[in-house]
Short mmCIF file of C-alpha atoms in Angstrom, two decimals:
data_model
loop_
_atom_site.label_atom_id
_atom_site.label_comp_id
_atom_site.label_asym_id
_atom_site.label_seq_id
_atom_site.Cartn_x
_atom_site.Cartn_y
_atom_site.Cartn_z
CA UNK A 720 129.42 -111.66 -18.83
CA UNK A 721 126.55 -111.91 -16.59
CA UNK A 722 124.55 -109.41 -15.35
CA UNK A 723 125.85 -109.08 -11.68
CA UNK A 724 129.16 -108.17 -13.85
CA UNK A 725 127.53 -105.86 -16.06
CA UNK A 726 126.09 -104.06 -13.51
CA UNK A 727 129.26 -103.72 -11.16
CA UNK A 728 131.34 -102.27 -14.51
CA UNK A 729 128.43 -100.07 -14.86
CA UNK A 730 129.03 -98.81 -11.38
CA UNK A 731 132.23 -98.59 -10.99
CA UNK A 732 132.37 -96.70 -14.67
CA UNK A 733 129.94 -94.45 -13.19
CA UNK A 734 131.82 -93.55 -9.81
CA UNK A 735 135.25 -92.98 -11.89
CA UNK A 736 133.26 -90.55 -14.35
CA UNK A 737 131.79 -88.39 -11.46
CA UNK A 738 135.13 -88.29 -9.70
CA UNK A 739 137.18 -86.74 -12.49
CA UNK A 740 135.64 -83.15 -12.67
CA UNK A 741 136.21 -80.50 -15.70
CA UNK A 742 138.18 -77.25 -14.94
CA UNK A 743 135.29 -74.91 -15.11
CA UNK A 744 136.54 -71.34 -16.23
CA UNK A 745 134.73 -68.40 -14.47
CA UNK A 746 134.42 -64.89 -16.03
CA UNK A 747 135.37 -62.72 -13.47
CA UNK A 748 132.09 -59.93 -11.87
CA UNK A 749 133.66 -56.35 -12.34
CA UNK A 750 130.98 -54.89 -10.21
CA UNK A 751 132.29 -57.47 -7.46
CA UNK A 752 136.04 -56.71 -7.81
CA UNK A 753 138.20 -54.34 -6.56
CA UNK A 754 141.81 -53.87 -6.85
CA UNK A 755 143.32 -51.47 -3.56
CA UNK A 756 146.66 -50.22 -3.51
CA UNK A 757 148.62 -48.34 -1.07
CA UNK A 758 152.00 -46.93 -0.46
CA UNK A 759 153.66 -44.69 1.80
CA UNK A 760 153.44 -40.73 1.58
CA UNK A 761 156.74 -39.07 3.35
CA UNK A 762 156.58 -41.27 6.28
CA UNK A 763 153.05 -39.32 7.28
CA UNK A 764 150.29 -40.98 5.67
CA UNK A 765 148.81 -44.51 3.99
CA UNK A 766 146.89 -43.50 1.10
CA UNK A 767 145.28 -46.13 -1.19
CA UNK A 768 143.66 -45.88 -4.84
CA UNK A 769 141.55 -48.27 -6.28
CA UNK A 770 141.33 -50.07 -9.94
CA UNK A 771 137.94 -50.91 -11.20
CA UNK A 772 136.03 -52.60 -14.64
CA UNK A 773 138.83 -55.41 -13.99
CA UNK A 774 138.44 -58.12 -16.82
CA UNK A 775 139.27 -61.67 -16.69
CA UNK A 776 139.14 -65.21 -16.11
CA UNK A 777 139.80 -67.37 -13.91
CA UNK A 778 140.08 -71.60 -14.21
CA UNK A 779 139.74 -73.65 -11.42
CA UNK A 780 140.18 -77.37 -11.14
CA UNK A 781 139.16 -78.75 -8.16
CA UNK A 782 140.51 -82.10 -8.54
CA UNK A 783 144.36 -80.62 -9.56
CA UNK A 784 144.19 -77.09 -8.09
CA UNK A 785 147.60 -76.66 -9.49
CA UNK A 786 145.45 -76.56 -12.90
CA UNK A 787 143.94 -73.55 -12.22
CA UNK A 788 144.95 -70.32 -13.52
CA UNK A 789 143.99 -66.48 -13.68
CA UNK A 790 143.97 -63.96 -16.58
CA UNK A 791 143.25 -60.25 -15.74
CA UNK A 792 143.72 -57.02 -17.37
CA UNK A 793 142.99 -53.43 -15.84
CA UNK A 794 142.25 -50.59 -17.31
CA UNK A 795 144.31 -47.78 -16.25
CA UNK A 796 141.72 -44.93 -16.92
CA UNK A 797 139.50 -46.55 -14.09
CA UNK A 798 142.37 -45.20 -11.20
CA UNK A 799 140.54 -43.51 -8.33
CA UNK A 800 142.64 -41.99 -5.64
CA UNK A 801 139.75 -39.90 -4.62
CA UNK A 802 141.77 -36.83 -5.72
CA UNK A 803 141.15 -36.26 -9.20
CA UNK A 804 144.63 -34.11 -9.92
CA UNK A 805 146.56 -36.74 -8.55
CA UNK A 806 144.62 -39.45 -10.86
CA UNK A 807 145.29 -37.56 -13.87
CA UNK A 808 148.87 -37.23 -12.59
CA UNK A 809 149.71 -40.82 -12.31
CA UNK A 810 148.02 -41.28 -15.90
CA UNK A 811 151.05 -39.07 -17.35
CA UNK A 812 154.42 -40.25 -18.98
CA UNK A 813 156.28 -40.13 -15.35
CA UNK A 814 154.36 -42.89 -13.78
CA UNK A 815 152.47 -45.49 -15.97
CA UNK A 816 151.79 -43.42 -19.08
CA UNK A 817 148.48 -44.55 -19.50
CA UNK A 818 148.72 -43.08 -23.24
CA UNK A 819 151.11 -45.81 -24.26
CA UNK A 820 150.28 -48.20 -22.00
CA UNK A 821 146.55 -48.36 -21.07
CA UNK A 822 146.58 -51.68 -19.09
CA UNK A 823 148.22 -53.45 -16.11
CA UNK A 824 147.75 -57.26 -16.68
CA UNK A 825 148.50 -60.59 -14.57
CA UNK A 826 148.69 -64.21 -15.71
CA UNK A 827 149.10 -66.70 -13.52
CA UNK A 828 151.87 -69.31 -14.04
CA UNK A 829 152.10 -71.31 -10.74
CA UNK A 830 149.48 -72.18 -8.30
CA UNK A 831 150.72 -74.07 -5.08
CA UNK A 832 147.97 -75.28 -2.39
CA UNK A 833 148.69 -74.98 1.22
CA UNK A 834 145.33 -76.08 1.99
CA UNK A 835 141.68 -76.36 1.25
CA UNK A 836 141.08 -72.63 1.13
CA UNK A 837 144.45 -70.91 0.90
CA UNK A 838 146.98 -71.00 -2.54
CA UNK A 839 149.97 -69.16 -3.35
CA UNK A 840 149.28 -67.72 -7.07
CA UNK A 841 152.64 -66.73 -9.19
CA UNK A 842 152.30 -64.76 -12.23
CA UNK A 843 153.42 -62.58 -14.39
CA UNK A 844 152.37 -59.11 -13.20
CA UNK A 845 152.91 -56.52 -16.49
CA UNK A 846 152.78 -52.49 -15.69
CA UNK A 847 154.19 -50.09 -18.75
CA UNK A 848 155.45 -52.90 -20.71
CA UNK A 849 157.74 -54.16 -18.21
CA UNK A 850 157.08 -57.58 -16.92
CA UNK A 851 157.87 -59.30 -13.36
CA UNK A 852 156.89 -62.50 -11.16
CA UNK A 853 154.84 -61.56 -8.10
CA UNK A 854 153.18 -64.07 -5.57
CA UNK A 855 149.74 -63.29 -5.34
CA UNK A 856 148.72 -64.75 -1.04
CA UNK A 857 145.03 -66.10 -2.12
CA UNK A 858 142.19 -66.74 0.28
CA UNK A 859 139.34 -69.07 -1.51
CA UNK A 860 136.03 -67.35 0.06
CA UNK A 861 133.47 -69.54 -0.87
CA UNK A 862 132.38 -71.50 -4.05
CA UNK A 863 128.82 -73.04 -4.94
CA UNK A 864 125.61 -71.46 -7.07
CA UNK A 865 125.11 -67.87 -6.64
CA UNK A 866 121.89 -67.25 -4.89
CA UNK A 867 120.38 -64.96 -6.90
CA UNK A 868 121.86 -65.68 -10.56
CA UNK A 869 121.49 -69.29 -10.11
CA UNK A 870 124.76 -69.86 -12.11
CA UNK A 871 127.83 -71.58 -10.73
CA UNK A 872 130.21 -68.70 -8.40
CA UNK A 873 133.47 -68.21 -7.02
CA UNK A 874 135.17 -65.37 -4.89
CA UNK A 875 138.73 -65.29 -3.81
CA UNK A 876 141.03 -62.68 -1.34
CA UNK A 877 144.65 -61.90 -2.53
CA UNK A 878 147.19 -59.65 -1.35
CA UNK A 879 150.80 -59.14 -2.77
CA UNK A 880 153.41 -56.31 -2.65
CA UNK A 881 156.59 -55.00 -5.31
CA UNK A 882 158.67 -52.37 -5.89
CA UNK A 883 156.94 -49.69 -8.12
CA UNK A 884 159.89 -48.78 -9.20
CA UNK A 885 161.26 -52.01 -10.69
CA UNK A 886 158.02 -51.48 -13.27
CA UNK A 887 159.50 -48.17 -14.27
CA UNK A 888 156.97 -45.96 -11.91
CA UNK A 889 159.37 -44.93 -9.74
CA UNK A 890 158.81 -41.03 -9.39
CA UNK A 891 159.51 -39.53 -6.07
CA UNK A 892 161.27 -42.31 -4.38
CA UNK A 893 162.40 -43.12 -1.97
CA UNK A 894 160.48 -39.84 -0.19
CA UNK A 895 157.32 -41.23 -1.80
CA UNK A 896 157.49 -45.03 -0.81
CA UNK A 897 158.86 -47.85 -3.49
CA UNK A 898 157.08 -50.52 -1.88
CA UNK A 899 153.33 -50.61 -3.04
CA UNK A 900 150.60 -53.11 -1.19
CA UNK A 901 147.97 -54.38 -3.11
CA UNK A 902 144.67 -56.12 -1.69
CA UNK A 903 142.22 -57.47 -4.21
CA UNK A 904 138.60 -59.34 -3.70
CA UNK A 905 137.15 -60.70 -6.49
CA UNK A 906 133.88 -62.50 -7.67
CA UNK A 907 133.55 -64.67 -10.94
CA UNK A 908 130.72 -66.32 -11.90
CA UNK A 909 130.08 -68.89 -14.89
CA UNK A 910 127.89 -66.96 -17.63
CA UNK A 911 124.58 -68.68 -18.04
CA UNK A 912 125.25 -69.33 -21.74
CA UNK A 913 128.39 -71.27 -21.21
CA UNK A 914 126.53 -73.43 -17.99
CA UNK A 915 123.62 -74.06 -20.55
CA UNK A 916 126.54 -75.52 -22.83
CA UNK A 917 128.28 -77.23 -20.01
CA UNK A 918 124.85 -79.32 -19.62
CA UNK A 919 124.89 -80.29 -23.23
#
């Protein structure tokens, strides 16, 4: 082999390497997540309640998006409704008996692209034991280093919508609305440990 043929292998080795890109797996920023849900009250009012310290991960492959996947669990005890009776209320055996069951989760199991920036995300949504398929409508907000961290980032929109009372939370229906909305933005970063490890 000369080395005109040498060096074109070497190139061409070198493109294919760089085009084939890990999955990288981002833990998601609780302090950058929210989790707003809202349902109907007798036909009068929209109020909404929030879930916070959400915990998670989520992989993304760039070069076979339908790779990717999410992993999140929330903790029940961190429902604010900005009426404290009603939070304690909804903690109790007739709606998600937070006692027994102290965390909603969601893992992903299908992630279809319609485009560069927008995905359809099915999983497995899990409230009170009881498990269901939702579609999660995902909005990819941007992706690069985070400014001030300096560490890879990611940070996504979603929205979906169920029946509460398919997951056994159905007190008060239908005069308190079955159908619950749920609008979620979320940050995720890679921890500066694992990029240090990535480099290795």
């Amino acid at each position: 082999m000369n080395f005109k043929s040498l060096a074109l292998g070497l190139a061409v080795a070198s493109v294919a390497t760089l085009s084939v890109a890990k999955p990288v797996t981002y833990t998601i920023d609780p302090t950058h997540t929210a989790t707003v849900f809202t349902w109907d009250h007798f036909g009068f009012s929209m109020p909404s309640g929030n879930f916070s310290d959400i915990q998670g991960h989520i992989v993304v492959d760039n070069d076979k998006p339908e790779n990717s996947s999410v992993n999140v669990t929330i903790p029940l005890s961190s429902i604010n409704t900005n009426a404290k009776a009603l939070d304690e209320h909804l903690l109790k055996a007739d709606f998600f008996d937070a006692e027994k069951y102290p965390t909603i989760t969601f893992k992903s199991t299908k992630v279809e692209t319609k485009d560069k920036k927008n995905f359809k995300i099915t999983g497995d949504l899990t409230i009170k034991g009881i498990t269901k398929p939702v579609v999660l409508d995902t909005v990819l907000n941007k992706q690069g280093e985070h400014p001030m961290a300096k560490v890879p980032a990611i940070g996504f929109n979603a929205t979906t919508s169920f029946n509460r009372s398919e997951f056994g939370v159905g007190a008060y229906v239908p005069n308190v609305g079955d159908k619950i909305t749920v609008n979620i933005t979320t940050e995720a970063t890679v921890p500066a440990e694992k990029k240090a490890e990535a480099k290795k």
